[in-house]
């Protein structure tokens, strides 16, 4: 039941904020903050209560689920469930939702109530997306989220907001439609085979598909998720959408929305079509490496601070894509950690850009420089997140990217060697950002007020998880392990595959056939 | 004992946090006290730990604190290892670190970012201690990147200067290029050995194919090349002199730049298994040694000369490692930390007294006015050039002896030439700075004064090991205390020992003659006949220009790497992203729009109706599919 409450709660609160905000804008803000805060508290309780369950193997990966028939005639049910992975994502939704509300405290001054309604609606749909196990429900929520997101960009965005919003909508819509076709085809094929027409993910998992069919359907899912992630060359909506969106929109986009791509691949695409996915893995890993380097190099070319940060997202999501197609425990754990850490590090950078735009009314880095002199606290905080972005050890992003690369090393050494260049490139854009904005001038280019207490607390709250996950990521790993293990059992890399060996790199470097990282190539006597 | 070891890095970390948070407001009167207390306590603890390791000979302390990362088969602990190698590093790092902290009180007193400086220094100490005390490669990497970060922060400490912010960025970036290799090395170690813990890796080296060991060693060495400023990644270190001078002494001479040498020495069981890797290490080191020395010869900035000297010295250490003279390399590192730290702090004292002047052409005659600085720097210079009986002599000659005994005669010859050039440029520096007439403006001359006690006392303290360290730990050559102490770490070094009176003595005499020759040449060229260098430069202008312009490495990187990459980035954005991809999308959007005009009446602008539309459309679709295709 808690899951339904978690989905419905932001929506209800959003309606309340809308109504309240008609008269008193400030009430809408407070309602939203309290709603998100209360949700986080509830989630904290869930974590504490359920934490012991994660340690128990054999308990099954799901710690909560609701299964209600919805349109039984068509095999549609309201089926939501959460394993560790989903719970992490849901928590992330609430945390970033809270931060998004806080970051638009002063930025949004028009139609405040409606804004918060849209924002909380997005959060509600996202929570649903990360827990839905009925493919119809998943698709429905996947589309539902686009509408408020579209308006968040188009109504409260910057100069070219309508263009950006339409572009965002168009990309996602086309990808989504291809996925819909694939879902419906899977539904029909499964129905013909078994006589049971259902959208239940767990039942569809066992569907027998010929390699050709599986490949086509997999590509349908991939289209939707690759647009979201985004994978190069489907990424061009992202810099526009991120840049034009209000800060809250950028936060939700970078922290949550694009993570649907990663989540969808891990949860649905690979387990539903494992052989097809693994057969295509070399291509997609190549695409991932391309994305890592392409996104980073394009970040060099930007003058618009927000656009620069947006391109770094493309680069970081390339790591996640690499991990998904490496599909071993190390890489997947790393991917989940990257999802979480990127949400905070990049989200914080967007928040900082938003604060600067509020103060300077520009995002052009050529008009900045030397700002550390006038806003030292903001400079220091920006440096922390820039360092997270470049993968400094002791911050979570490092652990994530290290695990991803070590996992992908076992699958493809060349891809990893190239991907590791992404870390060098990340150093360039991160340090360049700091230099161009905060250093290198005897007198600041413009004077800018430093962080206020609210802003400082908000950014510190985003830095804390990065530090925690950089030094002690174990709780997160423990939480997502059973869920990931279950998914990996569904889709075993290198298992009986028809002819998949041909397309994969040399067998000596491949993960052990159990898919659970049986250990090093020559020996595996590692001590705990 | 474990608690003490944990506290050594932890105290400076605490000092960093406290100073950063409270330094400006609460501690504004004396913002340095907390960080000074932290490093002093760390020094005391370090000495206790070192004494313990010395007492418990042959028994390394190796323990884990907690599991840092554990995912799948990947387990890394947060754990420490103190053996004799770590102990030697502890002595260098804690002692010089502490002295530099005290020195900075005098040097940085009037700077606006005083508290920030001490906070960064403390953070650096934490990272450096972590690096040398870690018991696995990943934790070493954490310290490794941590010192890189602090180096960045401290080089660009005066961030409002364009050159300083540029230099800091360059240092970090070049280091990260080396770290690319280091990281890949870690992946290869893990996939080969299934662990990153030193003990577990080193125990299995003999079971692994030599090719893999070579690859691992070379990749680790790529990291070392970046951190220890070896050719071709040395370009960041001279620029790093933009940072305050205490930073140059601590980070860019005595501690951080040695991290690469330390890491290769730490990986002794791996690296010594690969003849190829050893050879590469030696060649890179030897080349860097002579290359940097040649550049130092023509530089006019006092700190730049010492910086190139540092690069050259680090090259010497790698030369020793590659030639199999492992202990000699650490011996040189040990001695170098003291005398090079001393030289930097001394140059800082000179700069301080000259109102910030760094150009040696405007110095001169400071011998009388800065007696303490002069005498201590003289000791440092003599140690650096390897004059008997100063510390550098014993260390350098063990290295050269090592080359000779390993039959690397060319390397040995290059080493001898480097020793000559080193003597030449080091005494060029001394003569230009301390002898002759003062060439500064009258205004500057009026203000020349010996530095305050808080700066000169560290100089005096550092001068002691620079003078006598070799006599204490290095006698007899190839068999001194340090050799016995480090024996458990480099357990398997087989090496020809020379007879004191035979080849060994001959080599020492020869190198002494060479050094004396270098010093006398400098004396003639820069004191007796000051026109000589200019005439020599005019005779071979290309050689002079090449040396003066650092063999055009920066220009090369600029033209061959930086500008093409930036141009490529702009092209990718302007053409591929905007024209190709977005062009296609916009074309599609136009079609979509045309289609949309037909359906305009359906656009109500109300979210609810969109939602309803999605829902209804889906239903219709499913029913149609079921009807025609399904059953």
PDB file of N, CA and C in Angstrom, chain B residues 548-608:
ATOM      1  N   UNK B 548      66.584  27.670 -23.608  1.00  0.00           N
ATOM      2  CA  UNK B 548      65.834  28.754 -22.971  1.00  0.00           C
ATOM      3  C   UNK B 548      64.332  28.546 -23.138  1.00  0.00           C
ATOM      4  N   UNK B 549      63.934  28.041 -24.312  1.00  0.00           N
ATOM      5  CA  UNK B 549      62.509  27.808 -24.572  1.00  0.00           C
ATOM      6  C   UNK B 549      62.072  26.407 -24.202  1.00  0.00           C
ATOM      7  N   UNK B 550      62.842  25.784 -23.331  1.00  0.00           N
ATOM      8  CA  UNK B 550      62.461  24.460 -22.805  1.00  0.00           C
ATOM      9  C   UNK B 550      62.229  23.459 -23.915  1.00  0.00           C
ATOM     10  N   UNK B 551      63.015  23.554 -24.951  1.00  0.00           N
ATOM     11  CA  UNK B 551      62.902  22.663 -26.107  1.00  0.00           C
ATOM     12  C   UNK B 551      61.511  22.704 -26.710  1.00  0.00           C
ATOM     13  N   UNK B 552      60.829  23.801 -26.539  1.00  0.00           N
ATOM     14  CA  UNK B 552      59.554  24.091 -27.197  1.00  0.00           C
ATOM     15  C   UNK B 552      58.461  23.063 -26.914  1.00  0.00           C
ATOM     16  N   UNK B 553      58.524  22.442 -25.741  1.00  0.00           N
ATOM     17  CA  UNK B 553      57.508  21.432 -25.452  1.00  0.00           C
ATOM     18  C   UNK B 553      56.119  22.046 -25.303  1.00  0.00           C
ATOM     19  N   UNK B 554      56.028  23.176 -24.638  1.00  0.00           N
ATOM     20  CA  UNK B 554      54.721  23.804 -24.462  1.00  0.00           C
ATOM     21  C   UNK B 554      54.130  24.218 -25.801  1.00  0.00           C
ATOM     22  N   UNK B 555      55.005  24.766 -26.653  1.00  0.00           N
ATOM     23  CA  UNK B 555      54.541  25.179 -27.971  1.00  0.00           C
ATOM     24  C   UNK B 555      54.059  23.970 -28.760  1.00  0.00           C
ATOM     25  N   UNK B 556      54.817  22.869 -28.610  1.00  0.00           N
ATOM     26  CA  UNK B 556      54.439  21.650 -29.316  1.00  0.00           C
ATOM     27  C   UNK B 556      53.064  21.166 -28.865  1.00  0.00           C
ATOM     28  N   UNK B 557      52.868  21.093 -27.562  1.00  0.00           N
ATOM     29  CA  UNK B 557      51.573  20.621 -27.060  1.00  0.00           C
ATOM     30  C   UNK B 557      50.448  21.541 -27.507  1.00  0.00           C
ATOM     31  N   UNK B 558      50.746  22.810 -27.499  1.00  0.00           N
ATOM     32  CA  UNK B 558      49.733  23.772 -27.886  1.00  0.00           C
ATOM     33  C   UNK B 558      49.297  23.548 -29.331  1.00  0.00           C
ATOM     34  N   UNK B 559      50.303  23.361 -30.196  1.00  0.00           N
ATOM     35  CA  UNK B 559      49.984  23.242 -31.619  1.00  0.00           C
ATOM     36  C   UNK B 559      49.469  21.855 -31.968  1.00  0.00           C
ATOM     37  N   UNK B 560      50.010  20.835 -31.292  1.00  0.00           N
ATOM     38  CA  UNK B 560      49.690  19.472 -31.720  1.00  0.00           C
ATOM     39  C   UNK B 560      48.498  18.887 -30.973  1.00  0.00           C
ATOM     40  N   UNK B 561      48.219  19.371 -29.782  1.00  0.00           N
ATOM     41  CA  UNK B 561      47.143  18.760 -29.002  1.00  0.00           C
ATOM     42  C   UNK B 561      46.028  19.755 -28.703  1.00  0.00           C
ATOM     43  N   UNK B 562      46.372  20.834 -28.028  1.00  0.00           N
ATOM     44  CA  UNK B 562      45.312  21.670 -27.467  1.00  0.00           C
ATOM     45  C   UNK B 562      44.489  22.313 -28.570  1.00  0.00           C
ATOM     46  N   UNK B 563      45.183  22.949 -29.525  1.00  0.00           N
ATOM     47  CA  UNK B 563      44.403  23.653 -30.536  1.00  0.00           C
ATOM     48  C   UNK B 563      43.602  22.719 -31.440  1.00  0.00           C
ATOM     49  N   UNK B 564      44.199  21.614 -31.907  1.00  0.00           N
ATOM     50  CA  UNK B 564      43.371  20.687 -32.696  1.00  0.00           C
ATOM     51  C   UNK B 564      42.154  20.176 -31.930  1.00  0.00           C
ATOM     52  N   UNK B 565      42.350  19.841 -30.648  1.00  0.00           N
ATOM     53  CA  UNK B 565      41.209  19.314 -29.890  1.00  0.00           C
ATOM     54  C   UNK B 565      40.119  20.364 -29.764  1.00  0.00           C
ATOM     55  N   UNK B 566      40.523  21.593 -29.472  1.00  0.00           N
ATOM     56  CA  UNK B 566      39.509  22.640 -29.334  1.00  0.00           C
ATOM     57  C   UNK B 566      38.812  22.910 -30.666  1.00  0.00           C
ATOM     58  N   UNK B 567      39.603  22.910 -31.737  1.00  0.00           N
ATOM     59  CA  UNK B 567      39.004  23.114 -33.052  1.00  0.00           C
ATOM     60  C   UNK B 567      38.029  21.998 -33.381  1.00  0.00           C
ATOM     61  N   UNK B 568      38.432  20.792 -33.067  1.00  0.00           N
ATOM     62  CA  UNK B 568      37.579  19.638 -33.306  1.00  0.00           C
ATOM     63  C   UNK B 568      36.284  19.760 -32.501  1.00  0.00           C
ATOM     64  N   UNK B 569      36.425  20.208 -31.253  1.00  0.00           N
ATOM     65  CA  UNK B 569      35.239  20.364 -30.406  1.00  0.00           C
ATOM     66  C   UNK B 569      34.276  21.369 -31.016  1.00  0.00           C
ATOM     67  N   UNK B 570      34.823  22.501 -31.496  1.00  0.00           N
ATOM     68  CA  UNK B 570      33.950  23.506 -32.076  1.00  0.00           C
ATOM     69  C   UNK B 570      33.275  22.972 -33.340  1.00  0.00           C
ATOM     70  N   UNK B 571      34.047  22.235 -34.128  1.00  0.00           N
ATOM     71  CA  UNK B 571      33.494  21.685 -35.356  1.00  0.00           C
ATOM     72  C   UNK B 571      32.394  20.670 -35.054  1.00  0.00           C
ATOM     73  N   UNK B 572      32.671  19.803 -34.085  1.00  0.00           N
ATOM     74  CA  UNK B 572      31.674  18.800 -33.731  1.00  0.00           C
ATOM     75  C   UNK B 572      30.366  19.467 -33.343  1.00  0.00           C
ATOM     76  N   UNK B 573      30.493  20.523 -32.583  1.00  0.00           N
ATOM     77  CA  UNK B 573      29.279  21.179 -32.091  1.00  0.00           C
ATOM     78  C   UNK B 573      28.561  21.897 -33.237  1.00  0.00           C
ATOM     79  N   UNK B 574      29.346  22.745 -33.926  1.00  0.00           N
ATOM     80  CA  UNK B 574      28.715  23.590 -34.935  1.00  0.00           C
ATOM     81  C   UNK B 574      28.206  22.758 -36.105  1.00  0.00           C
ATOM     82  N   UNK B 575      28.930  21.710 -36.463  1.00  0.00           N
ATOM     83  CA  UNK B 575      28.525  20.964 -37.645  1.00  0.00           C
ATOM     84  C   UNK B 575      27.675  19.740 -37.287  1.00  0.00           C
ATOM     85  N   UNK B 576      28.267  18.817 -36.517  1.00  0.00           N
ATOM     86  CA  UNK B 576      27.557  17.550 -36.302  1.00  0.00           C
ATOM     87  C   UNK B 576      26.297  17.764 -35.478  1.00  0.00           C
ATOM     88  N   UNK B 577      26.435  18.432 -34.336  1.00  0.00           N
ATOM     89  CA  UNK B 577      25.279  18.568 -33.454  1.00  0.00           C
ATOM     90  C   UNK B 577      24.227  19.499 -34.040  1.00  0.00           C
ATOM     91  N   UNK B 578      24.681  20.675 -34.431  1.00  0.00           N
ATOM     92  CA  UNK B 578      23.703  21.695 -34.821  1.00  0.00           C
ATOM     93  C   UNK B 578      23.210  21.468 -36.238  1.00  0.00           C
ATOM     94  N   UNK B 579      24.129  21.211 -37.165  1.00  0.00           N
ATOM     95  CA  UNK B 579      23.716  21.100 -38.558  1.00  0.00           C
ATOM     96  C   UNK B 579      23.154  19.721 -38.875  1.00  0.00           C
ATOM     97  N   UNK B 580      23.931  18.680 -38.620  1.00  0.00           N
ATOM     98  CA  UNK B 580      23.519  17.352 -39.077  1.00  0.00           C
ATOM     99  C   UNK B 580      22.329  16.833 -38.272  1.00  0.00           C
ATOM    100  N   UNK B 581      22.547  16.677 -36.943  1.00  0.00           N
ATOM    101  CA  UNK B 581      21.507  16.024 -36.143  1.00  0.00           C
ATOM    102  C   UNK B 581      20.290  16.929 -36.004  1.00  0.00           C
ATOM    103  N   UNK B 582      20.548  18.166 -35.565  1.00  0.00           N
ATOM    104  CA  UNK B 582      19.409  19.058 -35.380  1.00  0.00           C
ATOM    105  C   UNK B 582      18.762  19.430 -36.696  1.00  0.00           C
ATOM    106  N   UNK B 583      19.558  19.475 -37.752  1.00  0.00           N
ATOM    107  CA  UNK B 583      18.986  19.740 -39.062  1.00  0.00           C
ATOM    108  C   UNK B 583      17.951  18.691 -39.417  1.00  0.00           C
ATOM    109  N   UNK B 584      18.333  17.438 -39.204  1.00  0.00           N
ATOM    110  CA  UNK B 584      17.402  16.359 -39.483  1.00  0.00           C
ATOM    111  C   UNK B 584      16.156  16.487 -38.618  1.00  0.00           C
ATOM    112  N   UNK B 585      16.380  16.792 -37.348  1.00  0.00           N
ATOM    113  CA  UNK B 585      15.245  16.885 -36.421  1.00  0.00           C
ATOM    114  C   UNK B 585      14.321  18.033 -36.803  1.00  0.00           C
ATOM    115  N   UNK B 586      14.919  19.160 -37.137  1.00  0.00           N
ATOM    116  CA  UNK B 586      14.075  20.301 -37.481  1.00  0.00           C
ATOM    117  C   UNK B 586      13.277  20.043 -38.737  1.00  0.00           C
ATOM    118  N   UNK B 587      13.880  19.326 -39.694  1.00  0.00           N
ATOM    119  CA  UNK B 587      13.143  18.956 -40.896  1.00  0.00           C
ATOM    120  C   UNK B 587      11.914  18.129 -40.536  1.00  0.00           C
ATOM    121  N   UNK B 588      12.152  17.186 -39.646  1.00  0.00           N
ATOM    122  CA  UNK B 588      11.065  16.330 -39.186  1.00  0.00           C
ATOM    123  C   UNK B 588      10.001  17.162 -38.485  1.00  0.00           C
ATOM    124  N   UNK B 589      10.481  18.104 -37.693  1.00  0.00           N
ATOM    125  CA  UNK B 589       9.546  18.931 -36.927  1.00  0.00           C
ATOM    126  C   UNK B 589       8.674  19.761 -37.856  1.00  0.00           C
ATOM    127  N   UNK B 590       9.262  20.198 -38.974  1.00  0.00           N
ATOM    128  CA  UNK B 590       8.481  20.985 -39.909  1.00  0.00           C
ATOM    129  C   UNK B 590       7.328  20.156 -40.471  1.00  0.00           C
ATOM    130  N   UNK B 591       7.669  18.903 -40.824  1.00  0.00           N
ATOM    131  CA  UNK B 591       6.634  17.995 -41.316  1.00  0.00           C
ATOM    132  C   UNK B 591       5.547  17.802 -40.261  1.00  0.00           C
ATOM    133  N   UNK B 592       6.011  17.593 -39.052  1.00  0.00           N
ATOM    134  CA  UNK B 592       5.108  17.388 -37.916  1.00  0.00           C
ATOM    135  C   UNK B 592       4.174  18.579 -37.773  1.00  0.00           C
ATOM    136  N   UNK B 593       4.780  19.752 -37.913  1.00  0.00           N
ATOM    137  CA  UNK B 593       3.991  20.970 -37.779  1.00  0.00           C
ATOM    138  C   UNK B 593       2.935  21.068 -38.864  1.00  0.00           C
ATOM    139  N   UNK B 594       3.342  20.701 -40.095  1.00  0.00           N
ATOM    140  CA  UNK B 594       2.385  20.735 -41.196  1.00  0.00           C
ATOM    141  C   UNK B 594       1.223  19.799 -40.907  1.00  0.00           C
ATOM    142  N   UNK B 595       1.571  18.644 -40.371  1.00  0.00           N
ATOM    143  CA  UNK B 595       0.562  17.673 -40.005  1.00  0.00           C
ATOM    144  C   UNK B 595      -0.336  18.228 -38.903  1.00  0.00           C
ATOM    145  N   UNK B 596       0.340  18.918 -37.981  1.00  0.00           N
ATOM    146  CA  UNK B 596      -0.376  19.448 -36.825  1.00  0.00           C
ATOM    147  C   UNK B 596      -1.409  20.504 -37.222  1.00  0.00           C
ATOM    148  N   UNK B 597      -1.095  21.293 -38.250  1.00  0.00           N
ATOM    149  CA  UNK B 597      -2.042  22.335 -38.647  1.00  0.00           C
ATOM    150  C   UNK B 597      -3.383  21.732 -39.059  1.00  0.00           C
ATOM    151  N   UNK B 598      -3.297  20.532 -39.624  1.00  0.00           N
ATOM    152  CA  UNK B 598      -4.522  19.855 -40.019  1.00  0.00           C
ATOM    153  C   UNK B 598      -5.355  19.502 -38.793  1.00  0.00           C
ATOM    154  N   UNK B 599      -4.632  19.119 -37.736  1.00  0.00           N
ATOM    155  CA  UNK B 599      -5.337  18.620 -36.557  1.00  0.00           C
ATOM    156  C   UNK B 599      -5.494  19.676 -35.463  1.00  0.00           C
ATOM    157  N   UNK B 600      -5.315  20.937 -35.852  1.00  0.00           N
ATOM    158  CA  UNK B 600      -5.268  21.988 -34.852  1.00  0.00           C
ATOM    159  C   UNK B 600      -6.463  21.976 -33.887  1.00  0.00           C
ATOM    160  N   UNK B 601      -7.658  21.748 -34.337  1.00  0.00           N
ATOM    161  CA  UNK B 601      -8.797  21.832 -33.414  1.00  0.00           C
ATOM    162  C   UNK B 601      -8.659  20.916 -32.197  1.00  0.00           C
ATOM    163  N   UNK B 602      -7.840  19.886 -32.324  1.00  0.00           N
ATOM    164  CA  UNK B 602      -7.722  18.958 -31.196  1.00  0.00           C
ATOM    165  C   UNK B 602      -6.846  19.518 -30.080  1.00  0.00           C
ATOM    166  N   UNK B 603      -6.069  20.568 -30.413  1.00  0.00           N
ATOM    167  CA  UNK B 603      -5.157  21.104 -29.399  1.00  0.00           C
ATOM    168  C   UNK B 603      -5.891  22.056 -28.492  1.00  0.00           C
ATOM    169  N   UNK B 604      -6.233  21.609 -27.335  1.00  0.00           N
ATOM    170  CA  UNK B 604      -6.980  22.445 -26.416  1.00  0.00           C
ATOM    171  C   UNK B 604      -6.071  23.136 -25.432  1.00  0.00           C
ATOM    172  N   UNK B 605      -4.841  22.616 -25.286  1.00  0.00           N
ATOM    173  CA  UNK B 605      -3.930  23.228 -24.329  1.00  0.00           C
ATOM    174  C   UNK B 605      -4.222  22.807 -22.913  1.00  0.00           C
ATOM    175  N   UNK B 606      -5.100  21.861 -22.748  1.00  0.00           N
ATOM    176  CA  UNK B 606      -5.394  21.441 -21.376  1.00  0.00           C
ATOM    177  C   UNK B 606      -4.805  20.060 -21.111  1.00  0.00           C
ATOM    178  N   UNK B 607      -4.043  19.984 -20.042  1.00  0.00           N
ATOM    179  CA  UNK B 607      -3.303  18.767 -19.755  1.00  0.00           C
ATOM    180  C   UNK B 607      -4.232  17.562 -19.629  1.00  0.00           C
ATOM    181  N   UNK B 608      -5.372  17.787 -19.012  1.00  0.00           N
ATOM    182  CA  UNK B 608      -6.271  16.659 -18.773  1.00  0.00           C
ATOM    183  C   UNK B 608      -6.708  16.018 -20.080  1.00  0.00           C
TER     184      UNK B 608
END
